[in-house]
Tab-separated table of C-alpha atoms in Angstrom:
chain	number	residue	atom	x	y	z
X	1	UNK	CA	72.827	156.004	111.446
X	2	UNK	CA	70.846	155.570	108.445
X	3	UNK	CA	73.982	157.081	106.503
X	4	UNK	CA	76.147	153.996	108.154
X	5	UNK	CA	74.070	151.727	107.292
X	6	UNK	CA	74.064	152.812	103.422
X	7	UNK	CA	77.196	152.849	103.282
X	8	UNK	CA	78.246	149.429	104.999
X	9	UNK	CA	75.757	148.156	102.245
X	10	UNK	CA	77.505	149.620	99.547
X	11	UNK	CA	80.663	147.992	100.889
X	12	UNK	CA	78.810	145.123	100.972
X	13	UNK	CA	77.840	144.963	97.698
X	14	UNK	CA	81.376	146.070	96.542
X	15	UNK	CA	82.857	143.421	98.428
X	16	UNK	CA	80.667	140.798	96.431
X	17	UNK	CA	80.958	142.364	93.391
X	18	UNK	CA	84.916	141.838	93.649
X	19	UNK	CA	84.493	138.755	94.761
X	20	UNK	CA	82.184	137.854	91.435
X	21	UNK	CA	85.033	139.369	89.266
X	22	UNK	CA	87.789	137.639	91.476
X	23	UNK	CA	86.295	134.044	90.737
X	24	UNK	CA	84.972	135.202	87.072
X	25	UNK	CA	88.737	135.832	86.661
X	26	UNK	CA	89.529	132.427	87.853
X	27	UNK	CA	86.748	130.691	85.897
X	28	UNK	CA	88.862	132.216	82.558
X	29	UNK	CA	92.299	131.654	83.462
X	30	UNK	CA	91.056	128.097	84.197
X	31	UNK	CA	89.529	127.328	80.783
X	32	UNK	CA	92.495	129.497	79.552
X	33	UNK	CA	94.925	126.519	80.624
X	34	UNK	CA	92.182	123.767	80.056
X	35	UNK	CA	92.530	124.830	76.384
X	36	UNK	CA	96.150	125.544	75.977
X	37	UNK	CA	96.589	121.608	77.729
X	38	UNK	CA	93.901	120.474	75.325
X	39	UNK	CA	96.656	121.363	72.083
X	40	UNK	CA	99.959	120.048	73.422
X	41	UNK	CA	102.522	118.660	71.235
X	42	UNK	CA	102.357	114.861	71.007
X	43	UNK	CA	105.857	114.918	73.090
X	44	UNK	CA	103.847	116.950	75.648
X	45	UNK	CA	100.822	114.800	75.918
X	46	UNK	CA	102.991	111.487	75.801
X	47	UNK	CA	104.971	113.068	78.917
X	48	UNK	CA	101.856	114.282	80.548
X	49	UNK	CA	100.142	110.480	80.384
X	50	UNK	CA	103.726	109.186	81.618
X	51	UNK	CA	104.725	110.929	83.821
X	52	UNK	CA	105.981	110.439	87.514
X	53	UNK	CA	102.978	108.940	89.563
X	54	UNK	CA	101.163	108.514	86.002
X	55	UNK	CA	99.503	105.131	86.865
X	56	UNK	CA	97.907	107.339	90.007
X	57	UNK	CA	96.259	110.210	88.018
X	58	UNK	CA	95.456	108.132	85.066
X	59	UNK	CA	93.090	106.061	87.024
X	60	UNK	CA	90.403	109.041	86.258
X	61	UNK	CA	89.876	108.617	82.668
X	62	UNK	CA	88.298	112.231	82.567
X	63	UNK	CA	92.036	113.653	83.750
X	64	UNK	CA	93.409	110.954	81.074
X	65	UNK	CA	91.189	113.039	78.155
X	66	UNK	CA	90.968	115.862	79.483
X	67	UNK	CA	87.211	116.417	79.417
X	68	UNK	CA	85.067	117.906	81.577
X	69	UNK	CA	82.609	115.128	84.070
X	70	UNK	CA	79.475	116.873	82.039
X	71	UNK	CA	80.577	116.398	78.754
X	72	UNK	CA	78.564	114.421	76.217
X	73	UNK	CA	79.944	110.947	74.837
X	74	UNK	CA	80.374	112.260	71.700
X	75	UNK	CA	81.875	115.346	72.353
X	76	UNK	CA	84.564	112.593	74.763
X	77	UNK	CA	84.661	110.577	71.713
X	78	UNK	CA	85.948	113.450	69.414
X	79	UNK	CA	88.342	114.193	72.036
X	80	UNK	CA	89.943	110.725	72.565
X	81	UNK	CA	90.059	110.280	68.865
X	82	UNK	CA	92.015	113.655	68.477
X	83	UNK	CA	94.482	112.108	71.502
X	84	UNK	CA	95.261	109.181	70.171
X	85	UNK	CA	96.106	110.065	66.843
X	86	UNK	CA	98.187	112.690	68.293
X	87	UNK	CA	100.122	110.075	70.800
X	88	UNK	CA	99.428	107.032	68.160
X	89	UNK	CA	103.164	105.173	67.486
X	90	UNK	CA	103.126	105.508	64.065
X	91	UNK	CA	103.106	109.461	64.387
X	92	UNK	CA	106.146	109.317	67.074
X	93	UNK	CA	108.703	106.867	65.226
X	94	UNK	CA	110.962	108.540	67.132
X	95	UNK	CA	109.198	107.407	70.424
X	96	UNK	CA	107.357	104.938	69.549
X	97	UNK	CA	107.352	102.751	73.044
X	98	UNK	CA	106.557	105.175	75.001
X	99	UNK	CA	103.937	106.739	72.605
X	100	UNK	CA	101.777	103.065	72.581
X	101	UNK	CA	102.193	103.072	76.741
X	102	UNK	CA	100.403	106.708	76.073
X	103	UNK	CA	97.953	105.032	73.069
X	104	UNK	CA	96.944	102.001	75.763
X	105	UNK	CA	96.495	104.495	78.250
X	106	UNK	CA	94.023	106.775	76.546
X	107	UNK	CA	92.354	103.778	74.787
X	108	UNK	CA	91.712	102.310	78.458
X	109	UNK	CA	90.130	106.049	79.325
X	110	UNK	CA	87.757	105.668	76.231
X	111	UNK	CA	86.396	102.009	77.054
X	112	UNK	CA	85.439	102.941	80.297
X	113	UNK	CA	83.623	106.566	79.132
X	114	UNK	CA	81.947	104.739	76.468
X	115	UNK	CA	80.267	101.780	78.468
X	116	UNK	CA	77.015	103.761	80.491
X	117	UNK	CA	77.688	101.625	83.167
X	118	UNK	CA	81.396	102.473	84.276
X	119	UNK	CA	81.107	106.049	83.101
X	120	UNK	CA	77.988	106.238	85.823
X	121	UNK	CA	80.068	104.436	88.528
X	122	UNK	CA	82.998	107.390	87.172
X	123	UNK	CA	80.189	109.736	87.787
X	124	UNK	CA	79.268	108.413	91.161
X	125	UNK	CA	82.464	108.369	92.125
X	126	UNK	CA	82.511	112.187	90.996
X	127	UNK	CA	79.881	113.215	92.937
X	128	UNK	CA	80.708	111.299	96.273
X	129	UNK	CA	84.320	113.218	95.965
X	130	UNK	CA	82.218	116.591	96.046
X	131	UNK	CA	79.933	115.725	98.365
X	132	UNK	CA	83.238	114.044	100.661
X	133	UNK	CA	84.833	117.715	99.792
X	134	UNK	CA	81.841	119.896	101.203
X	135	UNK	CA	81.503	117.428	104.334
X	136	UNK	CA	85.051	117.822	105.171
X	137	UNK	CA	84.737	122.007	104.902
X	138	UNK	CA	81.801	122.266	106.976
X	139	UNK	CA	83.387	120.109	109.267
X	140	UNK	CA	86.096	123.012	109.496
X	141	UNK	CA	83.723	125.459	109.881
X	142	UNK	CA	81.789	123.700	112.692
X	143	UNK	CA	85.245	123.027	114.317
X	144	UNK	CA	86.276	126.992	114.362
X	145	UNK	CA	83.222	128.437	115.302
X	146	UNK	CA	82.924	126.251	118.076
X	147	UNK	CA	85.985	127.570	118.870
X	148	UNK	CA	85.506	131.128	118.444
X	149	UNK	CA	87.086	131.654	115.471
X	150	UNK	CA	86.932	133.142	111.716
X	151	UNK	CA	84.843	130.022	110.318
X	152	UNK	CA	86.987	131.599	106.492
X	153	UNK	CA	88.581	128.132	105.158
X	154	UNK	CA	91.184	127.948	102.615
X	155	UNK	CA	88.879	126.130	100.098
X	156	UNK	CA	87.065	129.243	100.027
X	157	UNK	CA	89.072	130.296	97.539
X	158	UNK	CA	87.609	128.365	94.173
X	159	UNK	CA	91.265	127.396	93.268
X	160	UNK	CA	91.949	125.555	96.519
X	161	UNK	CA	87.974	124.082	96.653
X	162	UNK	CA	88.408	123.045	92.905
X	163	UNK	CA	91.889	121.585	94.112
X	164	UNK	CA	90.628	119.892	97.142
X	165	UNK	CA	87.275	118.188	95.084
X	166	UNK	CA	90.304	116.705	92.395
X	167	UNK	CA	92.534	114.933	95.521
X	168	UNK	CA	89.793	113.667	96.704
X	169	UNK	CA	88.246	112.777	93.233
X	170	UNK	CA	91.869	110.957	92.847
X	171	UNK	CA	92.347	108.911	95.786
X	172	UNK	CA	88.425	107.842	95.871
X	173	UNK	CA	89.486	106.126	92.025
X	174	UNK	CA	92.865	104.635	93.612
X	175	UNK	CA	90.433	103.512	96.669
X	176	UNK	CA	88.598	101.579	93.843
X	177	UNK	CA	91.579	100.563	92.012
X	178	UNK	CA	92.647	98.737	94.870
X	179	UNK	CA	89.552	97.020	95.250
X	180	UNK	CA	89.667	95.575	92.477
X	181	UNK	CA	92.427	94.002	92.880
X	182	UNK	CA	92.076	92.490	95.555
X	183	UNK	CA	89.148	90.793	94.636
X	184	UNK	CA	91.218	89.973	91.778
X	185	UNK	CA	93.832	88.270	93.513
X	186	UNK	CA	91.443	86.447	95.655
X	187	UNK	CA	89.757	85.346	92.799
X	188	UNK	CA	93.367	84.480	90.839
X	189	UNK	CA	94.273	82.621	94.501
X	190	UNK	CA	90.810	80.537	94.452
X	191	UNK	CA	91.072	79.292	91.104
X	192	UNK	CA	94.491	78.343	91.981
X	193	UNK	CA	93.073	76.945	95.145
X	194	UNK	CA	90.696	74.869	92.871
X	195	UNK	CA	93.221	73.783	90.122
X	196	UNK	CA	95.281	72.097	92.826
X	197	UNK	CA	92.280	70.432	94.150
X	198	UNK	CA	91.436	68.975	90.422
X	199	UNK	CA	95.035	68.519	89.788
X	200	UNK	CA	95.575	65.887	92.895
X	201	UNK	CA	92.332	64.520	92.369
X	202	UNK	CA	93.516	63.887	88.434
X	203	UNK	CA	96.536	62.177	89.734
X	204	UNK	CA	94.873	60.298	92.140
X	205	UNK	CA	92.254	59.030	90.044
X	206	UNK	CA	95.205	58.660	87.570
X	207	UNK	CA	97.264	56.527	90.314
X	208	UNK	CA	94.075	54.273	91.068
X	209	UNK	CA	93.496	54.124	87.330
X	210	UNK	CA	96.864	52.336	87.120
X	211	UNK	CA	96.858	50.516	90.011
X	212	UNK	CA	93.375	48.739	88.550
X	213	UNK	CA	94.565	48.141	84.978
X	214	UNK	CA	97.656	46.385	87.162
X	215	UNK	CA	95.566	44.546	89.000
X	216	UNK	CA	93.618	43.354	85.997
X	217	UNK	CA	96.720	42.597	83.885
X	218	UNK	CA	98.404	40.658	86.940
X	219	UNK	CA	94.796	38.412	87.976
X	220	UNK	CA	95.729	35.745	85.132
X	221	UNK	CA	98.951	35.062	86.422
X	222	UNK	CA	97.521	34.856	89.893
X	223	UNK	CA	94.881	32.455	88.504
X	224	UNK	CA	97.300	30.166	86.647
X	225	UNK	CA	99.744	30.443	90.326
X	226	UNK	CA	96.482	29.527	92.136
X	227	UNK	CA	95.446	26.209	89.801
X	228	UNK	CA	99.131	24.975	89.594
X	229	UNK	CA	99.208	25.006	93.179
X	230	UNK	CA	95.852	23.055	93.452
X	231	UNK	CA	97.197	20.514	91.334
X	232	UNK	CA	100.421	20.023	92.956
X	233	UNK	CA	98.560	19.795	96.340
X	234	UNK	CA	95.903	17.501	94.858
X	235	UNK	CA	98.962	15.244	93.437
X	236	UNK	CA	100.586	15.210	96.123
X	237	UNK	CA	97.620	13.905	98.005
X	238	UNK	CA	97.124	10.979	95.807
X	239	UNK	CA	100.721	9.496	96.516
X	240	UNK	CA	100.418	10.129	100.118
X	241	UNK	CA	100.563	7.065	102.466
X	242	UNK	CA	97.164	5.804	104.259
X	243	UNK	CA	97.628	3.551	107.160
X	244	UNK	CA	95.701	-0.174	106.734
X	245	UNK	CA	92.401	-0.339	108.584
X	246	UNK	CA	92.342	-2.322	111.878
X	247	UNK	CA	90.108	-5.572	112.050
X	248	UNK	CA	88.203	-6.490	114.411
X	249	UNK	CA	89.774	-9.341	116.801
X	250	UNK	CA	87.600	-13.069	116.481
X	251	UNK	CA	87.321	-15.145	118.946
């Protein structure tokens, strides 16, 4: 029994240790391609910032620059000033509109990195992703042991789980995206809203403004109209004729 035991243990610890070299593996083959992304050509990097579903991706600026979330500003900083003079238009004649779409895209990356306050909201936004990501798993789990089964999930594997935590790092930046809009176009509609309202009362005031001056211009002429009239009536009084008064009757 005690010979069973030893050995399950020693499976055991085999079966971590593989697992430990498995994601150890991983971990490398991930930096591996990190790095090898990190030098393409500026064709390469131009396509990569412009390509299909571009304005989706490039909402995270850290996928824009390719830098990790824990990365110092100034380590960012050397990295967005090594993109953009490899993208920059005057180093791709040859594509030079698309190259400045790819320039205005990384510059847009940089701003928001560089300001505490919108890199901490990136951050945020970061962490809430992970923390959605690990939520939604032991949801999974919860769901298939209650059922009976393996509680294994596919995000076990650090490739899928690193996978999963990106989509969901993605659409949580869209989800933001779109907020601001929105409260961009309401705030584009009110001040529409609010120019009409100045604009008609402009043209009213505008409309009474005339109608006053016209009014003013006019009162002479209604004056003189007025004082011709009284004199005419007052002449024509004068000639008018008056009947003799009666006398009294003597007797």
């Amino acid at each position: 029994m005690e010979s069973e035991t030893s050995i399950n243990n020693v499976n055991s610890d085999l079966d971590h240790s593989k697992v430990e070299n498995c994601f150890q593996e991983f971990y490398t083959e991930v930096k591996q391609i990190e790095k090898r992304d990190s030098v393409l050509t500026s064709k390469q990097q131009i396509d990569r910032l412009l390509r299909a579903g571009s304005s989706y991706f490039n909402l995270n600026p850290y996928e824009v620059l390719q830098v990790d979330y824990e990365l110092p500003v100034d380590e960012i900083k050397k990295k967005y000033k090594r993109l953009s003079i490899l993208v920059h238009p005057d180093k791709n004649t040859d594509d030079s509109e698309r190259a400045q779409q790819a320039f205005e895209v990384i510059n847009r990356a940089w701003k928001i990195l560089e300001n505490e306050k919108t890199r901490k909201r990136c951050l945020e936004i970061v962490a809430e992703a992970t923390g959605m990501t690990d939520l939604a798993i032991a949801e999974k789990r919860k769901k298939l042991k209650k059922e009976g089964k393996d509680t294994r999930v596919e995000e076990d594997d650090p490739l899928k789980y690193r996978r999963a935590v990106y989509v969901m790092t993605i659409k949580l930046f869209a989800d933001m995206e779109r907020k601001r809009r929105e409260l961009e176009q309401r705030d584009m509609e009110e001040r529409k809203r609010k120019r009409e309202t100045e604009i008609e009362a402009e043209e009213k005031a505008k409309v009474d403004k005339e109608w006053q001056k016209n009014f003013e211009e006019s009162r002479q002429g209604r004056v003189s109209s007025w004082q011709k009239f009284q004199h005419k009536k007052t002449k024509t009084s004068k000639g008018f004729f008056r009947p003799p008064k009666n006398k009294m009757e003597q007797r």
